[in-house]
Coordinates of C-alpha atoms and ligand atoms in Angstrom, one line a residue:
X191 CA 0.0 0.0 0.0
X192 CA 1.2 3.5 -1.0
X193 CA 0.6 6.2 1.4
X194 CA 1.0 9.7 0.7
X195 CA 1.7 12.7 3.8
X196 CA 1.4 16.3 3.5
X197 CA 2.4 18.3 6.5
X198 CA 3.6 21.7 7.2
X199 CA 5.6 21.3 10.8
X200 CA 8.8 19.2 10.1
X201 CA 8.0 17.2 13.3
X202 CA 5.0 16.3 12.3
X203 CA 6.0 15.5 9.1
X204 CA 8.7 13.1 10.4
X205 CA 5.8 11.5 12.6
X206 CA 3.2 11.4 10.3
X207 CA 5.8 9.6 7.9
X208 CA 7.1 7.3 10.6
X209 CA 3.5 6.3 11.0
X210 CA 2.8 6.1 7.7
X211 CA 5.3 3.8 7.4
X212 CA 3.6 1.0 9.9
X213 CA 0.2 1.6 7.4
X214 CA 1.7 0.9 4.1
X215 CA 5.1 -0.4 2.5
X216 CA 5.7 2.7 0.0
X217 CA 5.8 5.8 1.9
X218 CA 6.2 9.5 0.3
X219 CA 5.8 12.9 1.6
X220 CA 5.3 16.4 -0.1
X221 CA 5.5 19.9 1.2
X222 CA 4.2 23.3 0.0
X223 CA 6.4 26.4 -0.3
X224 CA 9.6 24.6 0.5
X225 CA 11.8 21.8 1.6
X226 CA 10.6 18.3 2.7
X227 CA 12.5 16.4 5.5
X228 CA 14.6 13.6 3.7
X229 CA 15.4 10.4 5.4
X230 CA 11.5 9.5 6.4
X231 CA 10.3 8.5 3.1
X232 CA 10.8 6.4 0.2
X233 CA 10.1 9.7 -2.2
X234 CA 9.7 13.7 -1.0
X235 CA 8.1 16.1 -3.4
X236 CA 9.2 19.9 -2.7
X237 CA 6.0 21.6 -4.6
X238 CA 6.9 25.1 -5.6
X239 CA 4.7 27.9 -4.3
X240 CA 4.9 30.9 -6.7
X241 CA 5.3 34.2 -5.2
X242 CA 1.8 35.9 -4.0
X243 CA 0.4 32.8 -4.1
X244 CA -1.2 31.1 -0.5
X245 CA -0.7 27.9 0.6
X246 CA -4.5 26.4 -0.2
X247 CA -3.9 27.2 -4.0
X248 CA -1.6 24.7 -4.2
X249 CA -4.6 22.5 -4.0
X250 CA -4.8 21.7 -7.8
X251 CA -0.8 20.6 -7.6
X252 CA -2.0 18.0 -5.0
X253 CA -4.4 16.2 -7.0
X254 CA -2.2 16.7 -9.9
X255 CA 0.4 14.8 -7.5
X256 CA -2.3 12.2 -6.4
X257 CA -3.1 11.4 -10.0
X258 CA 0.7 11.0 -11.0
X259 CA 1.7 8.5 -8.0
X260 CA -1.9 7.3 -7.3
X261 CA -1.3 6.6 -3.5
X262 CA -4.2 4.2 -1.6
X263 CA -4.1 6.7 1.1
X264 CA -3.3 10.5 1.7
X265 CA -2.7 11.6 5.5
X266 CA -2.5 15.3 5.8
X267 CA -1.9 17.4 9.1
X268 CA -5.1 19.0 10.4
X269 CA -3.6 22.4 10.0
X270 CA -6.6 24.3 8.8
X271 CA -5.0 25.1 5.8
X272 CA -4.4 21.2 5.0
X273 CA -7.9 20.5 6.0
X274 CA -8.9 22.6 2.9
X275 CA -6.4 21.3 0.5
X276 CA -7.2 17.8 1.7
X277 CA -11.1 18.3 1.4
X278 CA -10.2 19.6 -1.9
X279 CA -8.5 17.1 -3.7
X280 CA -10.7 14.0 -1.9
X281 CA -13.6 15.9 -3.5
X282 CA -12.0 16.1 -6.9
X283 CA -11.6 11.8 -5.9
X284 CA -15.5 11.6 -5.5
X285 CA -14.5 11.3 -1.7
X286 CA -14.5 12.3 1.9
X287 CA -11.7 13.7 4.5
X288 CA -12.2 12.1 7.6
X289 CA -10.8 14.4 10.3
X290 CA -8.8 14.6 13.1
X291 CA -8.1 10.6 13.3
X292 CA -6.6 9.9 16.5
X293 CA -5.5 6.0 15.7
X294 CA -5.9 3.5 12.8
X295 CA -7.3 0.0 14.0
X296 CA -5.7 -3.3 12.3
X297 CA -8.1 -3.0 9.4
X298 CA -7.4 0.2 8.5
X299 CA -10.4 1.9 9.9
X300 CA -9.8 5.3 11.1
X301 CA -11.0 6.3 14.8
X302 CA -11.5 9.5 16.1
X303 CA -13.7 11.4 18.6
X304 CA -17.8 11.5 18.1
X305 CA -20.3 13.6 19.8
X306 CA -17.7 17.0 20.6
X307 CA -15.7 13.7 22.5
X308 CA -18.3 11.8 24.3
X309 CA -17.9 8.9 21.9
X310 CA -15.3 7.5 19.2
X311 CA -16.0 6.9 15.8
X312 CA -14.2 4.5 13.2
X313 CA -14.7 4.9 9.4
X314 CA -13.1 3.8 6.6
X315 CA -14.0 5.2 3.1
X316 CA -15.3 3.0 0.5
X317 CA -13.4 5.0 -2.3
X318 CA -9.9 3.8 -3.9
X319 CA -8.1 6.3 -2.3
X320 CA -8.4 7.2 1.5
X321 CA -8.3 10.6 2.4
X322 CA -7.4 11.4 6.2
X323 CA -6.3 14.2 8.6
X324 CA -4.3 13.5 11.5
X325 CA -1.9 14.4 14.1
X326 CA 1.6 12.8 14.8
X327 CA 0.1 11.7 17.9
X328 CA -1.6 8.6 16.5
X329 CA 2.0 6.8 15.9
X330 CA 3.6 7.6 19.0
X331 CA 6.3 4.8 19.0
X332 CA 6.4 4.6 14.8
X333 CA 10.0 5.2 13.4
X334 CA 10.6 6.8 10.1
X335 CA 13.0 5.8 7.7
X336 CA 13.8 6.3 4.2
X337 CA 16.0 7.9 1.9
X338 CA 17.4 11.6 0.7
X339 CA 15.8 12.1 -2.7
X340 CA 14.0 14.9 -3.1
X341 CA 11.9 15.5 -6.5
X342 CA 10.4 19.1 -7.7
X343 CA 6.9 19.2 -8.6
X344 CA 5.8 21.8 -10.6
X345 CA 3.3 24.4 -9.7
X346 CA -0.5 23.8 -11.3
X347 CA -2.1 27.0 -11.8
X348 CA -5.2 26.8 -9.8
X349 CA -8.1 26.5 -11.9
X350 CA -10.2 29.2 -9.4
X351 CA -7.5 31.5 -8.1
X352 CA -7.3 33.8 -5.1
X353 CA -5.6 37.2 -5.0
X354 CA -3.3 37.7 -2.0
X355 CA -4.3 41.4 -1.4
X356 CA -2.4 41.6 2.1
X357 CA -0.3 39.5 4.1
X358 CA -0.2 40.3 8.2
X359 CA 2.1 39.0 10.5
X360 CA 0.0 36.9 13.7
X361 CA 1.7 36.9 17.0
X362 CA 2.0 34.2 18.7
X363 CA 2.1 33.5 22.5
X364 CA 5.5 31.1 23.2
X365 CA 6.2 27.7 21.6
X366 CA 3.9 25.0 20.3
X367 CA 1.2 24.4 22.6
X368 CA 1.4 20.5 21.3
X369 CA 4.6 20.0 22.8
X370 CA 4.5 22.5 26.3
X371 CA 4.2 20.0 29.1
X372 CA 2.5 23.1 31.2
X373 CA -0.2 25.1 30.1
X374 CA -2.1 27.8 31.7
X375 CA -5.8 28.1 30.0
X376 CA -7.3 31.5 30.3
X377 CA -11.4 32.0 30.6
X378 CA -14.2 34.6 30.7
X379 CA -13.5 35.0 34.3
X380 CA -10.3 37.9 33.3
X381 CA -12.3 40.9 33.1
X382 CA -10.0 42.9 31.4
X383 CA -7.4 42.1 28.9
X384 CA -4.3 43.5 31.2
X385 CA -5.4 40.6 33.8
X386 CA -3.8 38.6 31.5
X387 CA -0.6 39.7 32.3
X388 CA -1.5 37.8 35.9
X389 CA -2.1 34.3 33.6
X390 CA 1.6 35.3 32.0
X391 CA 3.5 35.9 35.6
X392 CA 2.3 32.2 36.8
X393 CA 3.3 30.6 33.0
X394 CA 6.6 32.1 33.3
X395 CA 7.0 30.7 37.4
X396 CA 6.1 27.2 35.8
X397 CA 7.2 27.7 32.4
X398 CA 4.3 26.7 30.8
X399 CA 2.8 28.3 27.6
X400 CA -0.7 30.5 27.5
X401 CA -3.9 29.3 26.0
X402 CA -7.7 29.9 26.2
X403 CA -11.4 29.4 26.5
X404 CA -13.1 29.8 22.8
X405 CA -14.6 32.9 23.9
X406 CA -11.1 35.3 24.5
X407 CA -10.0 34.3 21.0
X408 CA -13.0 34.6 18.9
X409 CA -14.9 37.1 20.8
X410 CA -12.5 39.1 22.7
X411 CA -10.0 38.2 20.6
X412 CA -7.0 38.7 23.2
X413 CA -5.5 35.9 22.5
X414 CA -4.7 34.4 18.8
X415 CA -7.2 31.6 17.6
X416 CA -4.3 29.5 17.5
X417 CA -4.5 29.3 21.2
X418 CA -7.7 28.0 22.3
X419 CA -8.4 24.6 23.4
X420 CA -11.7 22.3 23.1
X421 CA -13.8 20.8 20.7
X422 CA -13.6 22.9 17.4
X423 CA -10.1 24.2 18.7
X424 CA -6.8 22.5 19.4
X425 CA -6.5 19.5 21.6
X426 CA -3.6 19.3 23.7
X427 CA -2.1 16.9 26.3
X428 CA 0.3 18.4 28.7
X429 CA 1.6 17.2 32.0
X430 CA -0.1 19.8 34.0
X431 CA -3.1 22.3 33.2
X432 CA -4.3 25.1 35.0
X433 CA -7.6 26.0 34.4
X434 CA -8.2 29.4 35.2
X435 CA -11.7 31.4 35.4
X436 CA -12.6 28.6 32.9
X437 CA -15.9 27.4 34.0
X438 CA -15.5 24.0 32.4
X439 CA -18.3 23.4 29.4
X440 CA -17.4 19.9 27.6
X441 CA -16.5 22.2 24.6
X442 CA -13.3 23.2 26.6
X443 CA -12.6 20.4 28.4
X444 CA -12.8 17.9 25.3
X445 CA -9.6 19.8 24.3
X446 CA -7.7 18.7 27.7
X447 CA -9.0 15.6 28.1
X448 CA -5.6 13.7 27.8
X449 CA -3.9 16.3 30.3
X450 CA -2.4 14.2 33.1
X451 CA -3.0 17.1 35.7
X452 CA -5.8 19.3 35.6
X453 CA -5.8 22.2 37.9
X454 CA -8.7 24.7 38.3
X455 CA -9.0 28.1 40.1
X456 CA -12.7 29.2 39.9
X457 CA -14.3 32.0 42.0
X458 CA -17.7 29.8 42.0
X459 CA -17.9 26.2 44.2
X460 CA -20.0 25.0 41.9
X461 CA -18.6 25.4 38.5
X462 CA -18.4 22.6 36.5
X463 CA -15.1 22.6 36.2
X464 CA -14.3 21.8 39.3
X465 CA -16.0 18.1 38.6
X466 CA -13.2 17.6 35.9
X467 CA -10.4 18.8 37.6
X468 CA -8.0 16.8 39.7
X469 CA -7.2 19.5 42.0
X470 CA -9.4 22.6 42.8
X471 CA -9.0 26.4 44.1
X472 CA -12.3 27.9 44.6
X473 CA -10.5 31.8 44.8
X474 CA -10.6 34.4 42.9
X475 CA -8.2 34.5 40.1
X476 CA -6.6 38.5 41.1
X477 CA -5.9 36.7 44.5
X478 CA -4.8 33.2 43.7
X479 CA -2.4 34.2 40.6
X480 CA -0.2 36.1 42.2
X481 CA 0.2 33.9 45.5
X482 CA 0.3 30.8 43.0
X483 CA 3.0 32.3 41.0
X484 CA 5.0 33.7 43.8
X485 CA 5.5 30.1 45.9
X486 CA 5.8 28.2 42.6
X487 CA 9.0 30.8 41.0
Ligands
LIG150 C1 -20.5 24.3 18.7 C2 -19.7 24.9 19.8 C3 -18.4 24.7 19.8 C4 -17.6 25.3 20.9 N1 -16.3 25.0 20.9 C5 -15.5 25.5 21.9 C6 -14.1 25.2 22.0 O1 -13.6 24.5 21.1 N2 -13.5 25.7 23.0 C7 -14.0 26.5 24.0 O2 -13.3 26.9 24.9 N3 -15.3 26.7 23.9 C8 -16.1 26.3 22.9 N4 -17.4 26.6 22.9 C9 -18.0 27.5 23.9 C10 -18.3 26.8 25.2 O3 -19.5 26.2 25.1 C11 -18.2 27.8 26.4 O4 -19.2 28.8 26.1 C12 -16.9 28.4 26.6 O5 -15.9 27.4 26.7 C13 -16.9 29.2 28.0 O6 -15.7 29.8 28.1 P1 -15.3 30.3 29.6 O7 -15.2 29.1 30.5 O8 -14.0 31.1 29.4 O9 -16.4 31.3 30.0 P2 -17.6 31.1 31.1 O10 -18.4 29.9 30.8 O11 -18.3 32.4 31.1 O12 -16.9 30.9 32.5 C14 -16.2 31.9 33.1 C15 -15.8 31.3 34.5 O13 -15.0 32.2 35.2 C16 -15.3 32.2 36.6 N5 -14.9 33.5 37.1 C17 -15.4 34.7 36.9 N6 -14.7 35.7 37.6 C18 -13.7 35.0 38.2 C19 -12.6 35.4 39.1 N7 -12.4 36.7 39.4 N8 -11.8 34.5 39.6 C20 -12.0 33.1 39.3 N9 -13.0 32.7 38.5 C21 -13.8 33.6 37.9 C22 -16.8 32.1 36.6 O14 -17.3 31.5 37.8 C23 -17.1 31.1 35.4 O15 -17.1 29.7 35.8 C24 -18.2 26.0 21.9 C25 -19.6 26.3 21.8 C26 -20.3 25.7 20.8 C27 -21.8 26.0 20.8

């Protein structure tokens, strides 16, 4: 079985491959808009990515790809802007993406979470080729191997174009929340933006990373969307999480669900939360942060 991987983070790429690898005996990876890691695949495409154009017009280079090596499956990272290239080029196959697998069972069916996380779900597409996204996660002891070659594909010109009018640097709060083993989740319960700053003092004590409750990203939009957790956000598992004026809806929680600690200050006894959370601080958070940060520096 061939089975292609698209990913943009070169860890994830070297996992994804490394997996890949204990699914099918032909394994070949492609990036857009630069180099592939060598040495985790039997083939690496490097797809060109003209300048002005954005990553998700490279969607017609990907099926063009698909067509040429005709893989049985395609794994891409569930960046957002994979899931659209991915979508893309299944629909072009008269197939599915199934999303955000989190393991593949002996016969090939694909699990992941059902119901925002109160169930699982496994699927496997009828179609020829197999179209799936999914985190490096899924093959946590896989090893990649493979060799150097590295092939240039060409550059389709999408048959729908987009015009890149502006391009906009995001900030971004600290390193990968994936890999932070501490992580301090912020909620509605920080009035004001500059309480933040108390979320910050006790992340930098424990050296943990920031992230957030849906709401301060999309509504308040303190924090970027790349840093809140739950069900149509990122899932993380860290050692420890605090979670902090978070009330604890199973939107949230689904996204810390695999956090070996879970820590939660709430100003209300009764908040939800507080049934999820191995330890609990009922306090409020302008009281609690600093004295939590100050005993744990
Ligand atoms: C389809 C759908 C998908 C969703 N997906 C997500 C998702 O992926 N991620 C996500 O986070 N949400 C998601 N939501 C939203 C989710 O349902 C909740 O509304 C949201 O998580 C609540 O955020 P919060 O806990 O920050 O705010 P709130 O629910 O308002 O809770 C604030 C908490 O802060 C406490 N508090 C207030 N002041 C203080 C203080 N001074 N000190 C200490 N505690 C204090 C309060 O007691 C309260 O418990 C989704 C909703 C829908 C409908």
């Amino acid at each position: 079985m061939k089975v292609l991987v698209l990913a943009e983070n070169a860890q994830t790429q070297r996992e994804l491959a490394a997996g890949a690898r204990t699914l099918g005996d032909e394994v070949i990876v492609a990036k857009i808009g630069g180099v592939p890691e060598t040495g985790i695949a039997d083939t690496a495409y490097a797809i060109e990515l003209p300048e002005g154009q954005i990553p998700e017009m490279a969607a017609d280079t990907v099926a063009a790809l698909v067509d040429e090596v005709k893989p049985d499956m395609v794994i891409v990272e569930p960046t957002a802007r994979l899931k659209v290239i991915g979508a893309a080029v299944a629909a072009k196959n008269d197939t599915a993406l199934v999303n955000d697998v989190t393991a593949f069972g002996e016969g090939g069916e694909a699990e992941s979470l059902y119901f925002g996380g109160l169930a699982t779900i496994k699927r496997q597409p009828a179609s020829a080729i197999k179209f799936y996204s999914c985190d490096g996660a899924a093959f946590a002891n896989a090893e990649a191997s493979g060799t150097d070659t590295v092939v240039d594909y060409a550059f389709v010109a999408p048959a729908h174009p987009v015009r890149l009018r502006e391009r906009r640097e995001l900030t971004h709060e600290g390193a990968d929340l994936g890999r932070a083993a501490v992580v301090v989740g912020v909620g509605r319960g920080f009035g004001k933006e500059e309480d933040l700053e108390l979320a910050r003092e006790l992340a930098r004590a424990v050296h943990g990373e920031i992230a957030c409750s849906r709401p301060l990203a999309e509504n308040e939009q303190w924090l970027p969307k790349s840093s809140y957790l739950g069900v149509s956000g990122r899932m993380i598992a860290p050692k420890v999480y605090f979670a902090v004026g978070i009330s604890g809806q199973m939107q949230h929680m689904i996204g810390v669900h695999n956090a070996d600690t879970i820590i939660a200050i709430n100003k209300d006894k009764n908040a939800p939360v507080f049934n999820q959370a191995d330890y609990g601080l009922v306090a409020d958070l302008h009281e609690a942060l600093p004295a939590l940060a100050a005993k744990l520096a």
